[in-house]
CSV table of C-alpha atoms in Angstrom, one decimal:
chain,number,residue,atom,x,y,z
Z,1,MET,CA,-26.7,-28.2,-4.1
Z,2,ARG,CA,-28.3,-26.4,-1.3
Z,3,ALA,CA,-25.2,-26.6,0.9
Z,4,THR,CA,-23.1,-25.3,-2.0
Z,5,THR,CA,-25.5,-22.4,-2.5
Z,6,VAL,CA,-25.4,-21.5,1.3
Z,7,ARG,CA,-21.6,-21.7,1.3
Z,8,GLY,CA,-21.4,-19.5,-1.7
Z,9,ALA,CA,-23.7,-16.9,-0.1
Z,10,SER,CA,-21.7,-17.0,3.1
Z,11,GLU,CA,-18.5,-16.4,1.3
Z,12,ARG,CA,-19.9,-13.5,-0.6
Z,13,LEU,CA,-21.2,-11.9,2.6
Z,14,ALA,CA,-17.9,-12.6,4.3
Z,15,ARG,CA,-15.9,-11.0,1.4
Z,16,LEU,CA,-18.2,-7.9,1.6
Z,17,LEU,CA,-17.6,-7.6,5.4
Z,18,THR,CA,-13.9,-8.1,5.0
Z,19,GLU,CA,-13.7,-5.3,2.4
Z,20,LEU,CA,-16.1,-2.8,4.1
Z,21,LEU,CA,-14.5,-3.3,7.5
Z,22,ALA,CA,-10.9,-3.7,6.4
Z,23,PRO,CA,-8.2,-2.1,8.6
Z,24,SER,CA,-7.5,0.4,5.8
Z,25,VAL,CA,-11.1,1.5,5.9
Z,26,LEU,CA,-11.3,1.8,9.7
Z,27,VAL,CA,-8.0,3.7,10.1
Z,28,THR,CA,-9.4,6.1,7.6
Z,29,ALA,CA,-12.9,6.5,9.1
Z,30,LEU,CA,-12.0,6.5,12.8
Z,31,PRO,CA,-9.7,9.6,12.9
Z,32,LEU,CA,-12.1,11.5,10.7
Z,33,ALA,CA,-15.0,10.6,12.9
Z,34,VAL,CA,-13.1,11.8,16.0
Z,35,THR,CA,-11.9,14.9,14.2
Z,36,ALA,CA,-15.5,15.8,13.2
Z,37,ARG,CA,-16.6,15.5,16.9
Z,38,VAL,CA,-13.8,17.6,18.4
Z,39,SER,CA,-13.4,20.3,15.7
Z,40,ALA,CA,-14.8,23.8,16.3
Z,41,GLY,CA,-15.3,24.4,12.6
Z,42,LEU,CA,-14.3,23.4,9.1
Z,43,PRO,CA,-10.8,24.9,9.2
Z,44,ASP,CA,-9.9,22.7,12.3
Z,45,PHE,CA,-11.5,19.7,10.6
Z,46,LEU,CA,-9.5,20.1,7.4
Z,47,ARG,CA,-6.2,20.8,9.2
Z,48,TRP,CA,-6.3,18.0,11.8
Z,49,GLY,CA,-8.3,15.6,9.7
Z,50,GLY,CA,-6.0,16.1,6.7
Z,51,VAL,CA,-2.9,15.3,8.8
Z,52,ALA,CA,-4.6,12.2,10.3
Z,53,LEU,CA,-5.9,11.0,6.9
Z,54,LEU,CA,-2.5,11.5,5.2
Z,55,PHE,CA,-0.3,9.8,7.7
Z,56,CYS,CA,-2.6,7.1,9.1
Z,57,ALA,CA,-4.3,6.0,5.9
Z,58,VAL,CA,-3.0,7.4,2.6
Z,59,VAL,CA,0.7,6.7,3.2
Z,60,PRO,CA,0.3,3.3,4.8
Z,61,VAL,CA,-2.3,2.1,2.3
Z,62,GLY,CA,-0.3,3.6,-0.6
Z,63,VAL,CA,2.7,1.5,0.5
Z,64,ILE,CA,0.7,-1.7,0.4
Z,65,VAL,CA,-0.9,-0.8,-3.0
Z,66,HIS,CA,2.6,-0.1,-4.4
Z,67,GLY,CA,3.9,-3.4,-3.0
Z,68,VAL,CA,1.0,-5.4,-4.5
Z,69,ARG,CA,1.6,-3.7,-7.9
Z,70,ARG,CA,5.3,-4.5,-7.8
Z,71,GLY,CA,4.6,-8.1,-6.9
Z,72,ARG,CA,6.3,-7.8,-3.5
Z,73,LEU,CA,3.0,-8.3,-1.5
Z,74,SER,CA,0.5,-11.1,-2.1
Z,75,ASP,CA,-2.6,-8.9,-1.9
Z,76,ARG,CA,-4.0,-5.7,-0.3
Z,77,HIS,CA,-4.7,-7.5,2.9
Z,78,VAL,CA,-1.1,-8.9,3.0
Z,79,GLY,CA,-2.3,-12.5,3.6
Z,80,ASP,CA,1.2,-13.8,3.6
Z,81,ARG,CA,2.5,-13.3,7.2
Z,82,THR,CA,6.1,-13.3,6.1
Z,83,GLN,CA,5.4,-10.2,3.9
Z,84,ARG,CA,3.9,-8.1,6.7
Z,85,ALA,CA,6.9,-6.6,8.5
Z,86,ARG,CA,8.0,-4.0,6.0
Z,87,PRO,CA,4.5,-2.5,5.2
Z,88,LEU,CA,3.6,-2.5,8.9
Z,89,LEU,CA,6.9,-0.8,10.0
Z,90,THR,CA,6.5,1.8,7.2
Z,91,GLY,CA,3.0,2.4,8.3
Z,92,LEU,CA,4.1,2.8,11.9
Z,93,ALA,CA,6.7,5.4,10.9
Z,94,SER,CA,4.1,7.3,9.0
Z,95,VAL,CA,1.7,7.3,11.9
Z,96,ALA,CA,4.5,8.5,14.2
Z,97,VAL,CA,5.1,11.5,11.9
Z,98,GLY,CA,1.4,12.2,12.0
Z,99,MET,CA,1.4,12.2,15.8
Z,100,ALA,CA,4.3,14.7,15.9
Z,101,LEU,CA,2.5,17.0,13.5
Z,102,LEU,CA,-0.8,16.8,15.4
Z,103,VAL,CA,1.1,17.8,18.6
Z,104,ALA,CA,2.6,20.8,16.7
Z,105,LEU,CA,-0.8,21.7,15.4
Z,106,ARG,CA,-2.2,21.5,19.0
Z,107,ALA,CA,-4.9,19.0,18.0
Z,108,PRO,CA,-7.4,18.0,20.7
Z,109,VAL,CA,-6.3,15.3,23.1
Z,110,GLU,CA,-9.1,13.0,21.8
Z,111,LEU,CA,-7.7,13.0,18.3
Z,112,PHE,CA,-4.1,12.6,19.5
Z,113,ALA,CA,-5.1,9.7,21.7
Z,114,THR,CA,-6.9,8.0,18.8
Z,115,ILE,CA,-3.7,8.3,16.6
Z,116,VAL,CA,-1.6,6.9,19.5
Z,117,VAL,CA,-4.1,4.0,19.7
Z,118,ILE,CA,-3.5,3.3,16.0
Z,119,PHE,CA,0.2,3.3,16.5
Z,120,VAL,CA,0.2,1.1,19.7
Z,121,VAL,CA,-2.2,-1.5,18.3
Z,122,GLY,CA,-0.3,-1.5,15.0
Z,123,ALA,CA,3.0,-2.0,16.8
Z,124,ALA,CA,1.6,-4.8,18.9
Z,125,CYS,CA,0.3,-6.5,15.7
Z,126,THR,CA,3.6,-6.1,14.1
Z,127,VAL,CA,5.4,-7.8,17.0
Z,128,VAL,CA,3.0,-10.7,17.1
Z,129,ASN,CA,2.9,-11.2,13.4
Z,130,HIS,CA,6.6,-11.7,13.4
Z,131,TRP,CA,5.9,-15.2,14.8
Z,132,TRP,CA,2.2,-15.9,14.4
Z,133,LYS,CA,-0.5,-14.7,12.0
Z,134,LEU,CA,-2.8,-12.8,14.3
Z,135,SER,CA,-5.8,-11.2,12.6
Z,136,ILE,CA,-5.1,-7.5,12.0
Z,137,HIS,CA,-8.7,-7.2,10.8
Z,138,ALA,CA,-10.0,-8.3,14.1
Z,139,ALA,CA,-7.5,-6.3,16.2
Z,140,VAL,CA,-8.3,-3.0,14.3
Z,141,ALA,CA,-12.0,-3.6,14.4
Z,142,ALA,CA,-11.9,-4.2,18.2
Z,143,ALA,CA,-9.7,-1.2,18.7
Z,144,THR,CA,-12.1,1.0,16.7
Z,145,ALA,CA,-15.0,-0.2,18.7
Z,146,ALA,CA,-13.2,0.4,22.0
Z,147,VAL,CA,-12.3,4.0,21.0
Z,148,LEU,CA,-15.8,4.8,19.9
Z,149,VAL,CA,-17.3,3.4,23.1
Z,150,SER,CA,-14.8,5.4,25.1
Z,151,LEU,CA,-15.6,8.6,23.2
Z,152,HIS,CA,-19.4,8.3,22.8
Z,153,GLY,CA,-20.4,6.1,25.6
Z,154,PRO,CA,-22.4,2.8,26.0
Z,155,ALA,CA,-24.7,3.5,23.1
Z,156,LEU,CA,-21.9,2.4,20.8
Z,157,HIS,CA,-21.5,-1.0,22.4
Z,158,ALA,CA,-23.5,-2.2,19.4
Z,159,GLY,CA,-20.3,-1.8,17.4
Z,160,TRP,CA,-19.1,-5.0,18.9
Z,161,LEU,CA,-21.6,-6.8,16.6
Z,162,LEU,CA,-19.5,-5.5,13.7
Z,163,VAL,CA,-16.3,-6.8,15.4
Z,164,ALA,CA,-17.9,-10.2,15.6
Z,165,ALA,CA,-19.0,-10.0,11.9
Z,166,VAL,CA,-15.4,-9.2,10.9
Z,167,ALA,CA,-14.1,-12.1,12.9
Z,168,TRP,CA,-16.6,-14.4,11.3
Z,169,SER,CA,-15.8,-13.2,7.8
Z,170,ARG,CA,-12.1,-13.9,8.2
Z,171,VAL,CA,-12.7,-17.4,9.3
Z,172,VAL,CA,-15.3,-18.1,6.6
Z,173,LEU,CA,-12.8,-16.9,4.0
Z,174,ARG,CA,-10.2,-19.2,5.5
Z,175,ASP,CA,-7.8,-16.3,6.0
Z,176,HIS,CA,-7.6,-17.0,9.7
Z,177,THR,CA,-8.6,-19.5,12.3
Z,178,TRP,CA,-10.9,-18.7,15.2
Z,179,ALA,CA,-7.9,-18.6,17.5
Z,180,GLN,CA,-6.3,-15.9,15.4
Z,181,VAL,CA,-9.3,-13.7,15.3
Z,182,VAL,CA,-10.1,-14.1,19.0
Z,183,ALA,CA,-6.4,-13.2,19.7
Z,184,GLY,CA,-6.8,-10.1,17.5
Z,185,ILE,CA,-9.8,-9.0,19.5
Z,186,ALA,CA,-8.2,-9.8,22.8
Z,187,LEU,CA,-5.2,-7.7,21.8
Z,188,GLY,CA,-7.0,-4.8,20.1
Z,189,ALA,CA,-9.8,-4.0,22.5
Z,190,PRO,CA,-8.0,-3.7,25.9
Z,191,LEU,CA,-4.9,-2.1,24.4
Z,192,ALA,CA,-7.0,0.5,22.6
Z,193,ALA,CA,-9.3,1.2,25.6
Z,194,GLY,CA,-6.4,1.4,28.0
Z,195,THR,CA,-4.3,3.7,25.8
Z,196,TYR,CA,-7.2,6.0,25.0
Z,197,LEU,CA,-8.5,6.4,28.5
Z,198,THR,CA,-5.0,6.9,29.9
Z,199,LEU,CA,-4.3,9.8,27.5
Z,200,THR,CA,-7.7,11.4,27.8
């Protein structure tokens, strides 16, 4: 009985972490956090943040929600690897449009670099997931932590605890193996840090 209770509590916590730190949440929050830091005022925040929000979050997430409602996708996390290519490619196209618009709007380099990170990490996940179910949750969480540390400094290394929590949650829920979440972190962190630091 006690083991069952502990298991149930672990799964509830894992589900909460998986939802709160889902890729859709992080690719919404990260560009807005960066925009808030680099904007001179509300007009800049609304202009740059609006573009980033629309093309990095609203459109890609909308595609997934539509796919789930139409029965083309298994769930909002697209747990079936074979279903991931179309929503990932559509999301990448949307992010690419967002990047172009941010260049046209002369957005700060920090924000542009963040959007490029989202594109590059997304592209890498798309390629790997064609053959193997790498954890996109772990990759995006690691990329988010890497960008925040690069932007704000060592104080935000504490964010890696959340990356570990995401990885744990995916394994507890049996959506991924430890190899798949570690691979996601190993892909997302260096790719994000390298891309961001190169561009800034």
